[in-house]
Amino acid sequence: MEFPEFRNGIRSYPNGITYQHNTTNVEPKWDKWEQDAITVAGGNGKGQELNQLNDPRGIFIDKQKNIFIVDYWNHRIVVWKYNAKKGKIIAGGNGQGNRIDQLDFPTDVTIDQQDHSIIIANFGNNRVVQWLNQNQQILIDNIDCYGLAMDKHGFLYVSDFVKNEVRRWKMGEYNSEGIVVAGGNGDGNELNQLNQPTFIFVDDDQSVYVSDQNNHRVMKWRKGAKEGTVVAGGNGRGRNLNQLSSPAGMIVDDLGRIYVVDTDNDRVMRWCEGKEEGEIIVGGNGEGNQSNQLADPINLSFDDEGNLYVADFLNHRIQKFEIIL
């Protein structure tokens, strides 16, 4: 599919995933998930009611297990509190448009841990915006923004879907052009290039991981590197275990394992850096709406317990795959 029609021993990531650093060769406890998921948001058909979603994309789980969802076709950000039967609009929801209080095909969201504001990739309006207590401001303008990430040093990273690059800004210094940290050498499949980058992740070392959609691979760019390395996929488009097909949302754990949504293969995979192939952790049972199936999944997140949440795009729902301890 083409998406636009237009995170000492304990390490915690902004999206809620926490791992004990493996210093004793003990296998981490987060290893397997139930294959039948529970629907925790949406799942009531495509629509704009508060118990519905319309093509969910970005997803963010906070420490209270509240689910922040980019509701793409409804041009809004909604939050579903833990065990809620419906969501609450916290940004947008005022129709599609370019007013400061409107969104236009938003694609990703993150939370600034300092002031708890919501930062949104407002793709259709070519700008990154911030919402704080219903007050809005434009942070970055004239950018074909798609994915967002923040690191612990206060930098904001944004993927540019058209310029095929990822740029970094220091919080509060958005009037600058930012610094290119991945890509920026035109579209292509060389190691210094990207082709329609979407979602991104930044680790504690400020290495940037990029879902390189049209190259069907995940790239890792170390801080200051002039080119990246392929850490998942990169063997052409396909459904073999060494391949991806339109990779999307991705998270990297403290052991360097990459969890990536393999959109066109309707599955979530885990890749260990340096390995030749990945493994399927959920999905992979064909496109469908059963509890063990996904339909063009697009993003993922973890809560503090290790439960896996997947934005099930074409089923207009968020699926929770519970951790098996």
Short mmCIF file of C-alpha atoms in Angstrom, two decimals:
data_model
loop_
_atom_site.label_atom_id
_atom_site.label_comp_id
_atom_site.label_asym_id
_atom_site.label_seq_id
_atom_site.Cartn_x
_atom_site.Cartn_y
_atom_site.Cartn_z
CA MET A 1 0.00 0.00 0.00
CA GLU A 2 1.04 3.62 -0.41
CA PHE A 3 0.50 5.34 2.91
CA PRO A 4 -0.27 8.92 1.83
CA GLU A 5 -3.03 9.23 -0.60
CA PHE A 6 -1.89 11.73 0.45
CA ARG A 7 13.18 4.91 23.03
CA ASN A 8 23.04 1.50 34.86
CA GLY A 9 20.48 -1.49 34.02
CA ILE A 10 16.96 -0.31 33.43
CA ARG A 11 16.17 1.56 30.27
CA SER A 12 12.76 3.04 29.50
CA TYR A 13 11.57 4.37 26.18
CA PRO A 14 9.04 7.18 25.65
CA ASN A 15 6.49 4.78 24.22
CA GLY A 16 6.42 2.73 27.40
CA ILE A 17 8.69 -0.19 26.51
CA THR A 18 11.15 -0.99 29.29
CA TYR A 19 13.86 -3.63 29.31
CA GLN A 20 16.32 -4.88 31.87
CA HIS A 21 19.75 -4.59 30.27
CA ASN A 22 20.98 -8.11 29.62
CA THR A 23 24.32 -8.41 31.40
CA THR A 24 24.06 -12.02 32.58
CA ASN A 25 23.11 -13.81 29.34
CA VAL A 26 19.63 -14.39 30.76
CA GLU A 27 16.97 -14.41 28.09
CA PRO A 28 14.62 -11.40 28.44
CA LYS A 29 11.16 -12.26 29.68
CA TRP A 30 9.37 -10.41 26.88
CA ASP A 31 9.59 -13.00 24.20
CA LYS A 32 6.17 -14.31 23.16
CA TRP A 33 2.68 -12.94 22.82
CA GLU A 34 -0.79 -14.45 22.64
CA GLN A 35 -1.72 -14.88 18.99
CA ASP A 36 -5.36 -13.92 19.49
CA ALA A 37 -5.66 -10.23 20.18
CA ILE A 38 -8.16 -8.16 22.17
CA THR A 39 -9.63 -5.08 20.52
CA VAL A 40 -8.98 -2.14 22.88
CA ALA A 41 -10.00 0.80 20.66
CA GLY A 42 -12.29 1.05 17.67
CA GLY A 43 -13.48 -2.18 16.14
CA ASN A 44 -16.95 -0.80 15.54
CA GLY A 45 -16.57 -0.25 11.83
CA LYS A 46 -15.17 2.74 9.98
CA GLY A 47 -16.65 6.01 11.17
CA GLN A 48 -16.30 9.22 13.13
CA GLU A 49 -18.26 8.39 16.27
CA LEU A 50 -16.27 8.35 19.49
CA ASN A 51 -16.35 4.54 19.58
CA GLN A 52 -15.01 4.36 16.03
CA LEU A 53 -11.78 5.00 14.15
CA ASN A 54 -11.11 5.65 10.49
CA ASP A 55 -7.67 4.35 9.45
CA PRO A 56 -5.62 4.65 12.67
CA ARG A 57 -1.91 5.32 12.07
CA GLY A 58 0.33 6.63 14.84
CA ILE A 59 -0.08 5.11 18.31
CA PHE A 60 1.46 5.96 21.68
CA ILE A 61 0.88 4.20 25.03
CA ASP A 62 1.57 6.12 28.22
CA LYS A 63 2.39 4.72 31.66
CA GLN A 64 -1.31 4.57 32.59
CA LYS A 65 -2.00 2.47 29.47
CA ASN A 66 -3.90 5.31 27.84
CA ILE A 67 -3.78 4.90 24.07
CA PHE A 68 -3.10 8.00 21.97
CA ILE A 69 -4.21 7.37 18.39
CA VAL A 70 -3.76 9.26 15.14
CA ASP A 71 -7.20 8.95 13.55
CA TYR A 72 -6.09 9.67 9.99
CA TRP A 73 -9.28 10.07 7.97
CA ASN A 74 -11.08 11.77 10.85
CA HIS A 75 -8.32 14.40 11.02
CA ARG A 76 -8.01 14.11 14.78
CA ILE A 77 -6.02 12.69 17.68
CA VAL A 78 -8.04 10.66 20.17
CA VAL A 79 -7.13 9.11 23.49
CA TRP A 80 -8.76 5.93 24.76
CA LYS A 81 -8.29 5.61 28.49
CA TYR A 82 -7.57 2.18 29.93
CA ASN A 83 -10.59 -0.12 29.40
CA ALA A 84 -12.65 2.72 27.89
CA LYS A 85 -15.46 1.94 25.46
CA LYS A 86 -14.93 5.14 23.49
CA GLY A 87 -12.27 7.73 22.90
CA LYS A 88 -11.93 11.43 23.59
CA ILE A 89 -10.76 13.98 21.03
CA ILE A 90 -7.67 15.81 22.26
CA ALA A 91 -6.52 17.50 19.03
CA GLY A 92 -8.25 18.30 15.76
CA GLY A 93 -11.75 17.00 15.28
CA ASN A 94 -12.79 20.32 13.77
CA GLY A 95 -12.99 19.10 10.21
CA GLN A 96 -10.26 18.83 7.62
CA GLY A 97 -8.49 22.12 7.03
CA ASN A 98 -5.49 24.35 7.58
CA ARG A 99 -6.71 26.48 10.47
CA ILE A 100 -4.53 26.29 13.55
CA ASP A 101 -7.26 24.28 15.32
CA GLN A 102 -7.59 21.80 12.46
CA LEU A 103 -5.63 18.80 11.25
CA ASP A 104 -5.31 17.45 7.72
CA PHE A 105 -4.38 13.77 7.44
CA PRO A 106 -2.16 13.55 10.53
CA THR A 107 0.22 10.60 10.45
CA ASP A 108 2.13 10.42 13.75
CA VAL A 109 2.07 11.68 17.32
CA THR A 110 4.45 11.83 20.25
CA ILE A 111 4.29 13.30 23.73
CA ASP A 112 6.76 15.85 25.05
CA GLN A 113 7.62 14.41 28.47
CA GLN A 114 8.61 17.85 29.78
CA ASP A 115 5.30 19.67 29.43
CA HIS A 116 3.08 16.74 28.34
CA SER A 117 2.12 18.55 25.16
CA ILE A 118 1.10 16.60 22.07
CA ILE A 119 3.34 16.90 19.00
CA ILE A 120 1.71 15.92 15.72
CA ALA A 121 2.94 15.29 12.18
CA ASN A 122 0.21 17.15 10.30
CA PHE A 123 1.05 15.64 6.93
CA GLY A 124 -1.68 17.24 4.83
CA ASN A 125 -0.74 20.73 5.99
CA ASN A 126 3.02 20.13 5.68
CA ARG A 127 3.74 21.13 9.25
CA VAL A 128 4.55 19.81 12.70
CA VAL A 129 2.22 21.22 15.32
CA GLN A 130 2.04 21.23 19.11
CA TRP A 131 -1.16 21.08 21.15
CA LEU A 132 -1.10 21.95 24.84
CA ASN A 133 -4.41 22.27 26.71
CA GLN A 134 -6.20 23.06 23.43
CA ASN A 135 -3.70 25.80 22.62
CA GLN A 136 -1.92 25.19 19.33
CA GLN A 137 1.24 26.39 17.66
CA ILE A 138 3.18 25.50 14.52
CA LEU A 139 6.65 24.17 15.36
CA ILE A 140 7.97 23.38 11.87
CA ASP A 141 6.40 24.57 8.62
CA ASN A 142 6.81 23.61 4.97
CA ILE A 143 7.86 20.03 5.61
CA ASP A 144 6.37 16.83 4.22
CA CYS A 145 6.41 15.36 7.72
CA TYR A 146 5.44 11.76 8.30
CA GLY A 147 7.13 10.18 11.35
CA LEU A 148 8.19 11.71 14.67
CA ALA A 149 10.56 10.73 17.46
CA MET A 150 12.06 12.43 20.50
CA ASP A 151 15.24 11.54 22.35
CA LYS A 152 16.19 12.02 25.99
CA HIS A 153 18.37 15.03 25.13
CA GLY A 154 15.45 17.15 23.97
CA PHE A 155 15.81 16.70 20.21
CA LEU A 156 12.84 16.21 17.89
CA TYR A 157 13.32 14.08 14.77
CA VAL A 158 11.04 14.30 11.73
CA SER A 159 11.01 12.18 8.59
CA ASP A 160 10.35 13.99 5.32
CA PHE A 161 8.41 11.71 3.01
CA VAL A 162 9.18 13.73 -0.13
CA LYS A 163 12.76 14.88 0.46
CA ASN A 164 13.67 11.34 1.58
CA GLU A 165 15.45 12.41 4.73
CA VAL A 166 15.22 12.68 8.51
CA ARG A 167 16.02 15.99 10.19
CA ARG A 168 16.66 16.82 13.84
CA TRP A 169 15.76 19.95 15.78
CA LYS A 170 16.68 21.04 19.30
CA MET A 171 13.51 21.66 21.27
CA GLY A 172 12.70 25.35 21.16
CA GLU A 173 14.90 26.04 18.12
CA TYR A 174 12.41 25.32 15.37
CA ASN A 175 13.13 28.49 13.41
CA SER A 176 16.26 26.80 12.07
CA GLU A 177 16.38 24.34 9.17
CA GLY A 178 17.41 21.50 11.43
CA ILE A 179 20.17 19.00 10.72
CA VAL A 180 19.92 16.06 8.31
CA VAL A 181 20.64 12.86 10.27
CA ALA A 182 19.54 10.26 7.68
CA GLY A 183 19.14 10.34 3.92
CA GLY A 184 19.08 13.69 2.17
CA ASN A 185 20.74 12.35 -0.99
CA GLY A 186 17.66 11.95 -3.16
CA ASP A 187 15.44 8.93 -3.48
CA GLY A 188 17.21 5.65 -4.14
CA ASN A 189 18.36 2.39 -2.61
CA GLU A 190 22.01 3.20 -1.87
CA LEU A 191 23.12 3.15 1.77
CA ASN A 192 23.14 6.94 1.90
CA GLN A 193 19.64 7.19 0.46
CA LEU A 194 16.04 6.61 1.45
CA ASN A 195 12.90 6.12 -0.61
CA GLN A 196 9.77 7.43 1.09
CA PRO A 197 10.76 7.13 4.76
CA THR A 198 7.85 6.87 7.16
CA PHE A 199 8.12 6.03 10.86
CA ILE A 200 11.30 6.51 12.87
CA PHE A 201 12.81 5.53 16.21
CA VAL A 202 15.77 7.00 18.10
CA ASP A 203 17.72 5.04 20.71
CA ASP A 204 19.69 6.30 23.71
CA ASP A 205 22.83 6.63 21.57
CA GLN A 206 20.94 8.90 19.16
CA SER A 207 21.07 6.29 16.41
CA VAL A 208 18.14 6.83 14.07
CA TYR A 209 16.15 3.87 12.76
CA VAL A 210 14.04 4.54 9.67
CA SER A 211 11.33 2.52 7.99
CA ASP A 212 12.44 2.90 4.38
CA GLN A 213 9.08 2.07 2.85
CA ASN A 214 9.74 1.80 -0.86
CA ASN A 215 13.06 0.02 -0.33
CA HIS A 216 11.31 -2.51 1.93
CA ARG A 217 13.93 -2.25 4.64
CA VAL A 218 14.73 -0.70 8.01
CA MET A 219 17.87 1.44 8.11
CA LYS A 220 20.02 2.38 11.10
CA TRP A 221 21.97 5.61 10.98
CA ARG A 222 24.46 6.06 13.82
CA LYS A 223 24.95 9.59 15.14
CA GLY A 224 27.05 11.54 12.65
CA ALA A 225 27.09 8.76 10.02
CA LYS A 226 27.07 9.63 6.33
CA GLU A 227 25.26 6.43 5.42
CA GLY A 228 23.11 3.84 7.12
CA THR A 229 23.15 0.09 7.52
CA VAL A 230 20.33 -2.31 6.70
CA VAL A 231 19.08 -3.91 9.93
CA ALA A 232 15.86 -5.53 8.64
CA GLY A 233 14.71 -6.51 5.18
CA GLY A 234 16.64 -5.16 2.23
CA ASN A 235 16.19 -8.30 0.13
CA GLY A 236 13.50 -6.98 -2.14
CA ARG A 237 9.79 -6.90 -1.58
CA GLY A 238 8.35 -10.22 -0.45
CA ARG A 239 7.03 -12.37 2.36
CA ASN A 240 10.00 -14.59 3.08
CA LEU A 241 11.54 -14.28 6.54
CA ASN A 242 14.42 -12.26 5.12
CA GLN A 243 12.07 -9.79 3.45
CA LEU A 244 9.65 -7.00 4.25
CA SER A 245 6.88 -5.41 2.23
CA SER A 246 6.20 -1.73 2.97
CA PRO A 247 7.55 -1.67 6.55
CA ALA A 248 5.96 0.91 8.82
CA GLY A 249 6.00 1.53 12.60
CA MET A 250 8.98 0.18 14.47
CA ILE A 251 10.50 0.02 17.97
CA VAL A 252 13.96 -1.10 19.05
CA ASP A 253 14.49 -2.65 22.47
CA ASP A 254 17.50 -2.42 24.75
CA LEU A 255 18.99 -5.57 23.21
CA GLY A 256 18.94 -4.02 19.75
CA ARG A 257 16.04 -6.15 18.55
CA ILE A 258 13.88 -4.40 15.98
CA TYR A 259 10.11 -4.84 16.13
CA VAL A 260 8.65 -3.73 12.81
CA VAL A 261 5.17 -3.73 11.32
CA ASP A 262 5.35 -5.53 7.98
CA THR A 263 2.31 -3.84 6.50
CA ASP A 264 1.63 -5.60 3.22
CA ASN A 265 2.34 -8.99 4.79
CA ASP A 266 -0.16 -8.32 7.61
CA ARG A 267 2.29 -9.23 10.36
CA VAL A 268 4.68 -7.89 13.00
CA MET A 269 8.26 -9.13 12.83
CA ARG A 270 11.26 -9.07 15.14
CA TRP A 271 14.76 -8.75 13.72
CA CYS A 272 18.02 -9.07 15.66
CA GLU A 273 20.65 -6.73 14.28
CA GLY A 274 23.18 -8.70 12.26
CA LYS A 275 20.85 -11.63 11.55
CA GLU A 276 19.92 -12.57 8.01
CA GLU A 277 16.20 -12.95 8.68
CA GLY A 278 13.50 -12.05 11.16
CA GLU A 279 10.73 -13.93 12.92
CA ILE A 280 6.99 -13.39 12.96
CA ILE A 281 5.72 -12.51 16.43
CA VAL A 282 2.03 -11.79 15.66
CA GLY A 283 -0.13 -11.90 12.56
CA GLY A 284 1.02 -13.54 9.38
CA ASN A 285 -2.26 -15.43 9.04
CA GLY A 286 -3.46 -13.62 5.96
CA GLU A 287 -5.36 -10.38 5.71
CA GLY A 288 -8.58 -10.48 7.71
CA ASN A 289 -10.53 -9.29 10.73
CA GLN A 290 -10.29 -12.33 12.97
CA SER A 291 -8.53 -12.03 16.34
CA ASN A 292 -5.36 -13.67 14.96
CA GLN A 293 -5.38 -11.60 11.77
CA LEU A 294 -4.43 -8.08 10.75
CA ALA A 295 -5.28 -6.02 7.68
CA ASP A 296 -2.53 -3.64 6.59
CA PRO A 297 -1.27 -3.01 10.13
CA ILE A 298 0.71 0.21 10.29
CA ASN A 299 2.10 0.92 13.75
CA LEU A 300 2.83 -0.61 17.14
CA SER A 301 3.62 0.22 20.74
CA PHE A 302 4.25 -1.56 24.03
CA ASP A 303 2.99 -0.85 27.53
CA ASP A 304 5.13 -1.17 30.66
CA GLU A 305 4.15 -4.82 31.07
CA GLY A 306 5.28 -5.75 27.58
CA ASN A 307 1.84 -6.12 26.00
CA LEU A 308 1.94 -5.35 22.29
CA TYR A 309 -0.52 -2.93 20.66
CA VAL A 310 -0.96 -2.79 16.89
CA ALA A 311 -2.77 -0.15 14.84
CA ASP A 312 -4.81 -2.39 12.54
CA PHE A 313 -5.29 0.11 9.74
CA LEU A 314 -7.94 -1.40 7.44
CA ASN A 315 -9.87 -2.94 10.34
CA HIS A 316 -10.11 0.48 12.01
CA ARG A 317 -9.09 -0.88 15.40
CA ILE A 318 -6.24 -1.15 17.91
CA GLN A 319 -5.35 -4.75 18.78
CA LYS A 320 -3.69 -5.77 22.05
CA PHE A 321 -1.59 -8.93 22.05
CA GLU A 322 -0.96 -9.92 25.63
CA ILE A 323 2.50 -10.92 26.77
CA ILE A 324 3.06 -14.56 27.74
CA LEU A 325 5.21 -14.64 30.84
#
